[in-house]
């Protein structure tokens, strides 16, 4: 897998999303409840952009007249025809084994750790200490 540093964590607002072009694909990254999720920005039904999807909760009913919300904001409802998908793994709600959106692993790492992991060549120039304090979102394709 190839790792792509796509954004600072602060570039994607909590409850929002942002689309990035990665290796010719549009990948949408959602920021929900402090976590980041990456999906192909294309509904498997007829291709709607999932960046425009509503982020909804799971609603269950243990008995008539009683409703419980969970996983608030982690389910996507496609803007065109309402198919629903799990943001964590791309599975559809109605047929999770056969219909899914492509999902990608996401990591958050500090800029300092990323800078330390850069490969260094055989020649060494005079250097000065630099500190990178932001965190970055990394998607693996
Ligand atoms: S395009 Fe997404 S449900 Fe139809």
Short mmCIF file of C-alpha atoms and ligand atoms in Angstrom, two decimals:
data_model
loop_
_atom_site.label_atom_id
_atom_site.label_comp_id
_atom_site.label_asym_id
_atom_site.label_seq_id
_atom_site.Cartn_x
_atom_site.Cartn_y
_atom_site.Cartn_z
CA UNK A 1 0.00 0.00 0.00
CA UNK A 2 1.10 3.54 -0.70
CA UNK A 3 0.73 6.16 2.01
CA UNK A 4 -0.43 9.64 1.00
CA UNK A 5 -0.29 12.63 3.32
CA UNK A 6 -3.44 14.43 2.23
CA UNK A 7 -4.19 17.15 4.80
CA UNK A 8 -3.66 18.62 8.20
CA UNK A 9 -6.26 17.34 10.65
CA UNK A 10 -7.45 20.93 11.04
CA UNK A 11 -8.22 21.12 7.28
CA UNK A 12 -11.23 18.79 7.72
CA UNK A 13 -13.73 20.27 10.17
CA UNK A 14 -15.39 18.06 12.77
CA UNK A 15 -18.64 16.81 11.25
CA UNK A 16 -17.46 17.71 7.75
CA UNK A 17 -15.54 16.14 4.91
CA UNK A 18 -13.13 17.00 2.14
CA UNK A 19 -12.39 15.39 -1.24
CA UNK A 20 -8.81 14.66 -2.34
CA UNK A 21 -7.52 13.44 -5.67
CA UNK A 22 -5.29 10.43 -4.94
CA UNK A 23 -3.79 8.41 -7.81
CA UNK A 24 -6.57 9.53 -10.16
CA UNK A 25 -9.38 8.72 -7.74
CA UNK A 26 -11.54 11.11 -5.74
CA UNK A 27 -11.38 10.02 -2.12
CA UNK A 28 -13.58 11.70 0.45
CA UNK A 29 -12.38 11.87 4.04
CA UNK A 30 -14.96 12.36 6.78
CA UNK A 31 -14.16 13.71 10.25
CA UNK A 32 -16.71 12.24 12.65
CA UNK A 33 -16.58 12.14 16.45
CA UNK A 34 -12.83 12.77 16.39
CA UNK A 35 -12.10 9.97 13.89
CA UNK A 36 -11.31 10.08 10.16
CA UNK A 37 -12.79 7.74 7.54
CA UNK A 38 -11.83 7.54 3.85
CA UNK A 39 -14.13 6.30 1.10
CA UNK A 40 -14.21 6.45 -2.67
CA UNK A 41 -16.33 9.51 -3.45
CA UNK A 42 -18.69 7.55 -5.68
CA UNK A 43 -21.88 5.73 -4.75
CA UNK A 44 -21.91 2.18 -6.21
CA UNK A 45 -25.53 2.61 -7.33
CA UNK A 46 -25.36 5.40 -9.92
CA UNK A 47 -22.26 7.35 -8.96
CA UNK A 48 -23.48 10.16 -6.71
CA UNK A 49 -20.71 12.03 -4.87
CA UNK A 50 -20.73 10.71 -1.30
CA UNK A 51 -19.23 13.99 -0.08
CA UNK A 52 -22.80 15.31 -0.45
CA UNK A 53 -24.31 12.43 1.58
CA UNK A 54 -26.10 13.04 4.85
CA UNK A 55 -24.20 11.71 7.87
CA UNK A 56 -26.83 10.04 10.02
CA UNK A 57 -27.08 7.87 13.13
CA UNK A 58 -28.08 4.25 13.54
CA UNK A 59 -31.64 4.13 14.79
CA UNK A 60 -32.94 1.03 16.56
CA UNK A 61 -36.18 0.27 18.32
CA UNK A 62 -36.15 -2.32 21.13
CA UNK A 63 -39.93 -2.01 21.47
CA UNK A 64 -42.74 -0.06 19.86
CA UNK A 65 -42.53 3.65 20.57
CA UNK A 66 -38.94 3.49 21.89
CA UNK A 67 -36.08 4.63 19.66
CA UNK A 68 -32.35 4.64 20.32
CA UNK A 69 -29.71 6.51 18.36
CA UNK A 70 -26.15 5.21 18.22
CA UNK A 71 -23.05 5.74 16.09
CA UNK A 72 -24.20 9.30 15.45
CA UNK A 73 -22.85 10.62 12.13
CA UNK A 74 -21.17 7.34 11.11
CA UNK A 75 -23.72 6.22 8.53
CA UNK A 76 -24.00 7.82 5.10
CA UNK A 77 -27.25 8.34 3.22
CA UNK A 78 -26.61 8.86 -0.48
CA UNK A 79 -27.96 12.21 -1.72
CA UNK A 80 -29.54 10.80 -4.88
CA UNK A 81 -31.60 7.73 -3.87
CA UNK A 82 -30.96 7.22 -0.17
CA UNK A 83 -28.87 4.05 -0.12
CA UNK A 84 -27.07 3.87 3.23
CA UNK A 85 -23.47 2.88 3.94
CA UNK A 86 -21.34 2.31 7.01
CA UNK A 87 -18.56 4.88 7.05
CA UNK A 88 -16.18 2.52 8.91
CA UNK A 89 -16.02 -0.15 6.21
CA UNK A 90 -18.13 1.05 3.26
CA UNK A 91 -20.71 -1.73 3.62
CA UNK A 92 -24.22 -1.01 2.49
CA UNK A 93 -26.96 -1.34 5.04
CA UNK A 94 -29.28 -3.41 2.83
CA UNK A 95 -26.76 -5.93 1.40
CA UNK A 96 -23.47 -5.67 3.29
CA UNK A 97 -21.85 -8.72 1.66
CA UNK A 98 -22.39 -7.68 -1.96
CA UNK A 99 -22.80 -3.89 -2.13
CA UNK A 100 -20.18 -1.63 -0.62
CA UNK A 101 -18.24 1.54 -1.19
CA UNK A 102 -14.49 1.18 -1.44
CA UNK A 103 -12.95 2.25 1.87
CA UNK A 104 -9.32 3.06 2.67
CA UNK A 105 -7.28 2.86 5.88
CA UNK A 106 -6.64 6.24 7.49
CA UNK A 107 -4.00 7.21 10.04
CA UNK A 108 -3.23 10.42 11.88
CA UNK A 109 0.41 11.15 12.61
CA UNK A 110 2.26 14.15 13.95
CA UNK A 111 4.27 16.25 11.54
CA UNK A 112 7.35 15.69 13.70
CA UNK A 113 7.10 11.89 13.32
CA UNK A 114 6.54 12.23 9.56
CA UNK A 115 9.56 14.52 9.19
CA UNK A 116 11.76 12.08 11.13
CA UNK A 117 10.64 9.21 8.86
CA UNK A 118 11.81 10.90 5.64
CA UNK A 119 14.58 9.04 3.85
CA UNK A 120 17.97 10.69 3.92
CA UNK A 121 20.50 10.48 1.11
CA UNK A 122 24.25 9.86 1.36
CA UNK A 123 25.23 13.55 1.42
CA UNK A 124 24.83 15.67 4.53
CA UNK A 125 24.43 19.44 4.53
CA UNK A 126 24.46 21.77 7.50
CA UNK A 127 21.05 21.53 9.12
CA UNK A 128 19.04 23.41 11.70
CA UNK A 129 16.38 22.05 14.00
CA UNK A 130 12.85 22.42 12.69
CA UNK A 131 9.72 21.51 14.62
CA UNK A 132 6.48 20.53 12.90
CA UNK A 133 3.61 20.68 15.34
CA UNK A 134 0.49 19.93 13.25
CA UNK A 135 -1.06 16.48 12.88
CA UNK A 136 -1.64 15.11 9.38
CA UNK A 137 -4.21 12.77 7.87
CA UNK A 138 -2.71 9.90 5.88
CA UNK A 139 -4.70 7.65 3.57
CA UNK A 140 -3.43 4.32 2.24
CA UNK A 141 -4.37 3.21 -1.27
S1 LIG B 1 -26.59 7.05 -6.65
FE1 LIG B 1 -26.43 6.58 -4.56
S2 LIG B 1 -28.28 5.59 -4.08
FE2 LIG B 1 -28.43 6.02 -6.17
#
